[in-house]
Coordinates of C-alpha atoms in Angstrom, one line a residue:
M1 CA 26.3 -201.7 105.1
S2 CA 23.5 -200.2 103.0
R3 CA 24.5 -198.3 99.9
P4 CA 24.9 -194.5 100.2
L5 CA 22.2 -192.4 98.6
L6 CA 22.7 -189.1 96.8
V7 CA 20.9 -186.3 98.7
D8 CA 19.9 -183.0 97.1
A9 CA 19.0 -179.7 98.7
V10 CA 15.8 -178.0 97.4
V11 CA 15.7 -174.3 97.2
D12 CA 12.7 -172.5 98.6
F13 CA 10.2 -171.8 95.8
T14 CA 10.0 -168.1 96.8
A15 CA 13.8 -167.6 96.5
D16 CA 15.0 -165.1 93.9
P17 CA 18.1 -165.8 91.8
L18 CA 20.6 -164.3 94.3
A19 CA 19.0 -166.3 97.1
C20 CA 19.2 -169.4 95.0
E21 CA 22.9 -168.7 94.4
A22 CA 23.5 -168.4 98.1
A23 CA 21.5 -171.5 98.8
A24 CA 23.6 -173.5 96.3
V25 CA 26.9 -172.3 97.9
R26 CA 25.5 -173.3 101.4
A27 CA 24.4 -176.7 100.1
E28 CA 27.8 -177.4 98.7
A29 CA 29.5 -176.4 101.9
E30 CA 27.1 -178.6 103.9
G31 CA 28.0 -181.7 101.9
Y32 CA 24.9 -182.1 99.7
D33 CA 25.3 -183.9 96.4
G34 CA 23.2 -181.5 94.4
V35 CA 20.7 -178.6 94.5
S36 CA 17.4 -178.4 92.8
I37 CA 16.1 -174.9 91.7
P38 CA 12.4 -174.6 90.8
E39 CA 10.6 -172.5 88.3
T40 CA 7.9 -170.5 90.2
S41 CA 8.2 -166.7 90.4
H42 CA 11.7 -166.5 88.8
D43 CA 13.4 -168.1 85.8
P44 CA 15.4 -171.1 87.0
F45 CA 18.1 -170.8 84.4
V46 CA 19.3 -167.4 85.7
A47 CA 19.6 -168.8 89.2
L48 CA 21.3 -171.9 87.9
T49 CA 23.9 -169.9 86.0
L50 CA 24.7 -167.9 89.1
A51 CA 25.0 -171.1 91.1
A52 CA 27.2 -172.6 88.5
R53 CA 29.7 -169.7 88.8
A54 CA 29.6 -169.8 92.6
T55 CA 30.1 -173.6 93.2
S56 CA 32.5 -176.2 91.9
R57 CA 31.2 -179.7 93.0
I58 CA 27.5 -180.1 93.4
T59 CA 25.0 -181.1 90.7
L60 CA 22.7 -178.3 89.6
Q61 CA 19.2 -179.2 88.5
S62 CA 16.2 -177.4 87.2
G63 CA 13.5 -178.8 89.4
I64 CA 11.5 -178.3 87.3
A65 CA 11.7 -176.0 84.3
V66 CA 8.3 -175.9 82.4
A67 CA 9.0 -177.5 79.1
F68 CA 5.9 -176.4 77.2
A69 CA 6.4 -172.8 78.2
R70 CA 9.4 -172.8 75.8
N71 CA 10.1 -174.2 72.4
P72 CA 12.7 -177.0 72.2
M73 CA 15.3 -174.7 70.5
T74 CA 15.1 -172.1 73.4
T75 CA 15.5 -174.9 76.0
A76 CA 18.3 -176.6 74.1
M77 CA 20.3 -173.4 73.9
V78 CA 19.9 -172.3 77.5
A79 CA 20.5 -175.9 78.8
N80 CA 23.7 -176.1 76.6
D81 CA 24.9 -172.8 78.1
V82 CA 24.3 -173.8 81.7
Q83 CA 26.0 -177.1 81.1
L84 CA 29.0 -175.2 79.7
V85 CA 29.2 -172.7 82.5
S86 CA 28.8 -175.4 85.2
G87 CA 31.5 -177.6 83.7
G88 CA 29.1 -180.5 83.1
R89 CA 27.3 -180.4 86.4
F90 CA 23.8 -179.5 85.1
E91 CA 20.8 -181.7 85.0
L92 CA 17.8 -180.5 82.9
G93 CA 14.7 -181.3 84.9
L94 CA 11.6 -180.8 82.9
G95 CA 7.9 -180.9 83.6
S96 CA 4.7 -180.4 81.6
Q97 CA 2.7 -178.2 84.1
V98 CA -1.0 -178.2 83.6
R99 CA -3.2 -176.9 80.8
A100 CA -4.4 -173.7 82.4
H101 CA -0.9 -172.5 83.1
I102 CA 0.4 -173.4 79.6
E103 CA -2.5 -171.8 77.8
R104 CA -3.4 -168.9 80.0
R105 CA -0.1 -168.0 81.7
F106 CA 2.4 -168.8 79.0
G107 CA 0.1 -168.4 76.0
M108 CA 1.5 -171.7 74.5
P109 CA -0.3 -174.7 73.0
W110 CA -1.5 -177.6 75.0
G111 CA -2.6 -181.1 74.1
R112 CA -1.6 -184.8 74.5
P113 CA 1.1 -183.9 77.0
A114 CA 2.8 -187.3 77.1
A115 CA 3.2 -187.5 73.3
R116 CA 4.2 -183.9 73.2
M117 CA 6.9 -184.4 75.8
E118 CA 8.3 -187.4 74.1
E119 CA 8.7 -185.4 70.9
Y120 CA 10.0 -182.5 72.9
V121 CA 12.9 -184.5 74.4
G122 CA 13.7 -186.1 71.1
T123 CA 13.9 -182.7 69.5
L124 CA 16.2 -181.5 72.2
R125 CA 18.5 -184.4 71.5
A126 CA 18.4 -183.7 67.8
I127 CA 19.4 -180.1 68.4
W128 CA 22.2 -181.0 70.7
E129 CA 23.4 -183.6 68.2
R130 CA 23.5 -180.8 65.6
F131 CA 25.6 -178.7 68.0
A132 CA 28.0 -181.6 68.5
T133 CA 28.5 -182.8 64.9
G134 CA 27.5 -179.9 62.7
G135 CA 25.2 -182.2 60.8
R136 CA 21.9 -181.3 59.3
L137 CA 19.1 -180.3 61.7
H138 CA 15.8 -181.8 60.4
V139 CA 13.0 -182.2 62.9
E140 CA 9.5 -182.3 61.4
G141 CA 7.2 -183.8 64.0
E142 CA 3.6 -183.6 65.0
F143 CA 4.2 -180.8 67.5
Y144 CA 7.6 -179.3 66.6
R145 CA 9.5 -178.3 63.5
H146 CA 13.1 -177.3 63.5
T147 CA 14.9 -177.3 60.1
L148 CA 17.3 -174.4 60.2
M149 CA 20.6 -173.9 62.0
T150 CA 23.3 -171.8 60.3
E151 CA 26.9 -171.4 61.5
F152 CA 26.3 -168.0 62.9
F153 CA 23.8 -169.3 65.5
D154 CA 25.4 -172.7 66.2
P155 CA 27.3 -172.8 69.5
G156 CA 29.3 -175.8 68.4
P157 CA 30.3 -178.8 70.4
N158 CA 30.0 -178.6 74.2
P159 CA 33.1 -180.1 75.8
H160 CA 31.0 -181.6 78.5
G161 CA 28.4 -183.1 76.2
P162 CA 24.6 -182.5 76.6
P163 CA 23.1 -182.5 80.0
P164 CA 21.1 -185.4 81.2
V165 CA 17.3 -185.0 81.0
L166 CA 15.0 -185.9 83.9
L167 CA 11.3 -185.8 83.5
A168 CA 8.7 -185.1 86.2
A169 CA 6.0 -187.7 85.9
V170 CA 3.1 -189.2 87.9
G171 CA 0.7 -190.8 85.5
E172 CA 1.6 -194.0 83.7
R173 CA 1.8 -192.5 80.2
M174 CA 4.2 -189.7 81.2
T175 CA 6.2 -192.2 83.3
E176 CA 6.6 -194.6 80.4
V177 CA 7.7 -191.6 78.3
A178 CA 10.3 -190.8 80.9
G179 CA 11.6 -194.4 80.8
R180 CA 11.7 -194.3 77.0
V181 CA 13.4 -191.0 76.3
A182 CA 14.9 -189.5 79.5
D183 CA 17.9 -190.2 81.7
G184 CA 15.8 -190.2 84.9
I185 CA 12.5 -189.4 86.5
L186 CA 11.6 -186.8 89.1
C187 CA 9.0 -188.4 91.2
H188 CA 6.4 -186.2 93.0
S189 CA 6.3 -186.0 96.8
L190 CA 2.7 -187.2 96.6
T191 CA 3.7 -190.8 96.1
T192 CA 3.8 -193.9 98.2
V193 CA 5.8 -197.1 98.3
R194 CA 2.9 -199.0 96.8
Y195 CA 2.4 -196.5 93.9
L196 CA 6.1 -196.6 93.2
T197 CA 6.3 -200.4 93.1
E198 CA 3.0 -201.1 91.4
V199 CA 2.7 -198.2 88.9
T200 CA 5.9 -196.1 88.6
V201 CA 8.6 -198.8 88.3
P202 CA 6.6 -201.0 86.0
A203 CA 5.8 -198.1 83.7
L204 CA 9.5 -197.1 83.6
A205 CA 10.5 -200.6 82.9
Q206 CA 8.0 -200.8 80.1
G207 CA 9.3 -197.6 78.6
R208 CA 12.9 -198.7 78.8
G209 CA 12.2 -202.3 77.7
G210 CA 13.3 -203.8 80.9
S211 CA 16.2 -202.8 83.2
L212 CA 16.4 -199.5 85.1
D213 CA 20.2 -199.7 85.2
G214 CA 21.8 -196.3 84.5
F215 CA 18.5 -194.6 85.0
T216 CA 18.0 -192.1 87.8
V217 CA 15.0 -192.3 90.1
S218 CA 14.8 -189.1 92.2
L219 CA 12.3 -188.5 94.9
A220 CA 11.4 -185.7 97.3
V221 CA 10.1 -187.3 100.5
F222 CA 7.6 -185.7 102.9
A223 CA 9.3 -185.8 106.4
V224 CA 7.6 -185.0 109.7
L225 CA 10.9 -184.2 111.4
G226 CA 11.4 -183.3 115.1
D227 CA 13.2 -184.3 118.3
T228 CA 10.2 -183.4 120.5
P229 CA 6.4 -184.0 120.3
E230 CA 5.9 -180.3 120.0
Q231 CA 8.3 -180.1 117.0
R232 CA 6.7 -183.1 115.3
A233 CA 3.2 -181.7 115.9
A234 CA 4.1 -178.4 114.1
A235 CA 5.8 -180.4 111.3
E236 CA 2.8 -182.7 111.0
A237 CA 0.4 -179.8 110.5
G238 CA 2.6 -178.4 107.7
V239 CA 2.8 -181.7 105.9
R240 CA -1.0 -182.3 106.2
R241 CA -1.6 -179.0 104.6
Q242 CA 0.8 -179.7 101.7
I243 CA -0.6 -183.2 101.1
A244 CA -4.1 -181.8 101.0
F245 CA -3.0 -179.1 98.5
Y246 CA -1.3 -181.6 96.2
A247 CA -4.1 -184.2 96.5
S248 CA -6.7 -181.7 95.4
T249 CA -5.1 -181.6 92.0
P250 CA -6.9 -183.9 89.5
A251 CA -3.6 -184.9 87.9
Y252 CA -2.5 -186.6 91.1
R253 CA -5.8 -188.5 91.7
P254 CA -4.4 -191.9 90.4
V255 CA -2.1 -192.0 93.5
L256 CA -5.0 -191.7 95.8
E257 CA -7.2 -194.0 93.8
L258 CA -4.7 -196.8 94.1
H259 CA -5.3 -196.7 97.9
G260 CA -9.0 -196.4 97.6
W261 CA -9.0 -192.7 98.4
G262 CA -10.7 -191.4 95.3
E263 CA -13.5 -189.8 97.3
L264 CA -11.0 -187.9 99.3
A265 CA -9.4 -186.6 96.1
D266 CA -12.8 -185.4 94.9
R267 CA -13.6 -183.8 98.3
L268 CA -10.2 -182.0 98.4
N269 CA -10.7 -180.7 94.9
R270 CA -14.1 -179.2 95.8
L271 CA -12.7 -177.6 99.0
S272 CA -9.8 -176.1 97.0
R273 CA -12.2 -174.4 94.7
Q274 CA -13.9 -172.9 97.8
Q275 CA -10.4 -172.0 99.2
A276 CA -11.2 -173.9 102.4
W277 CA -7.6 -174.6 103.2
A278 CA -8.0 -175.4 106.9
E279 CA -10.8 -177.9 106.3
M280 CA -8.6 -179.5 103.6
A281 CA -5.8 -180.2 106.0
T282 CA -8.1 -181.8 108.6
A283 CA -9.4 -184.2 105.8
V284 CA -6.0 -185.8 105.7
D285 CA -6.3 -188.5 108.3
D286 CA -3.5 -190.4 110.0
D287 CA -3.6 -193.3 107.5
V288 CA -3.2 -190.9 104.6
L289 CA -0.4 -189.0 106.4
D290 CA 1.5 -192.2 107.2
A291 CA 1.3 -193.4 103.6
F292 CA 2.8 -190.3 102.2
A293 CA 5.2 -189.2 104.9
V294 CA 7.9 -190.5 107.2
A295 CA 8.1 -189.2 110.8
G296 CA 10.3 -189.0 113.9
D297 CA 13.7 -187.7 114.9
A298 CA 16.6 -187.7 112.4
P299 CA 17.7 -191.3 112.8
A300 CA 14.1 -192.5 112.6
V301 CA 13.4 -190.5 109.5
A302 CA 16.6 -191.6 107.8
A303 CA 15.8 -195.3 108.6
Q304 CA 12.3 -195.0 107.3
I305 CA 13.4 -193.4 104.1
R306 CA 15.9 -196.2 103.5
E307 CA 13.3 -198.8 104.3
R308 CA 10.7 -197.4 102.0
F309 CA 12.7 -196.0 99.1
G310 CA 16.3 -197.2 99.3
G311 CA 15.7 -200.0 96.9
V312 CA 14.1 -197.8 94.2
A313 CA 15.4 -194.2 94.5
G314 CA 19.0 -193.2 93.9
R315 CA 18.6 -189.5 94.7
L316 CA 16.5 -188.1 97.5
S317 CA 15.6 -184.8 99.0
L318 CA 13.4 -183.9 102.0
N319 CA 10.1 -182.1 101.5
T320 CA 9.6 -180.2 104.8
P321 CA 6.8 -177.6 104.2
Y322 CA 7.3 -176.0 107.7
A323 CA 10.1 -174.4 109.6
A324 CA 12.3 -177.5 110.0
D325 CA 15.3 -177.4 112.3
H326 CA 18.4 -177.0 110.1
D327 CA 20.6 -179.2 112.1
Q328 CA 18.1 -182.0 112.2
V329 CA 17.8 -181.9 108.4
L330 CA 21.6 -182.0 108.0
E331 CA 21.7 -185.0 110.4
V332 CA 19.2 -186.9 108.2
T333 CA 21.3 -186.0 105.1
A334 CA 24.5 -187.3 106.7
L335 CA 22.8 -190.5 107.8
L336 CA 21.5 -191.1 104.2
R337 CA 24.8 -190.3 102.6

């Protein structure tokens, strides 16, 4: 028998904190192993705290929180609190975002994101160590400086310890950083078996100095899910649109380049600047779709996910950017678990 996989529910990116809480309660009742709450139009830590109070079993993950929008002390404090409230069920998922958002939306500094993230995570761990031991806090790095922590502001030891840190990464440098300083990686949906095996896993192994034992590889898989041709056609249209949107982002170009689709990445980027969304979707041909997505009814989707990713990923979620049938999604989840 193949090994069971941990399967997470993903909250809709438009959900407000109360809707996220309700989604977490529902995910726990439906047997999911965890729930991932994104940072889009609402702060994820508010929703995670509500979810922590309303659930008792499932893992609660920020998927992702924007690291560079906050200084390490701010993130360390709120993550410590969510870990405390959840009884040790929190996973701190962090991502870098892109330069325009960090500088223009958050008004924070940008530069050398992989090196900055490595120092960021190291600083988090130094702050948590201070909470746990009461020792001296002394971080003077290239990007961050934290040298003051008095008793009045120190929350003290967390009985559950610090939360695990998972980094979102696509490029080799950030992936290597994830292997070196994090407890796991959050792989993007815009990935393929070939990119995972030829780029992601070797970079992780390089960062870790060898084995990935004890390291979490988490992946959100595009699924064209449906029992009928009509359902799969509607699902396919939604997945093509989402692939086109992601593939238009320069940061994800290396994935397409590996398959010889660099020109497609350039074309999609040009079309995105023209907001030609319909034309972008039609540019995603069947070969591209098949590389990034699994397709079929629930048993077929579950089998393809196991075949493609079961040897690498330990945690999975479904990326269904369309109105997927809820019962079919649950069937896939049950088959994977």
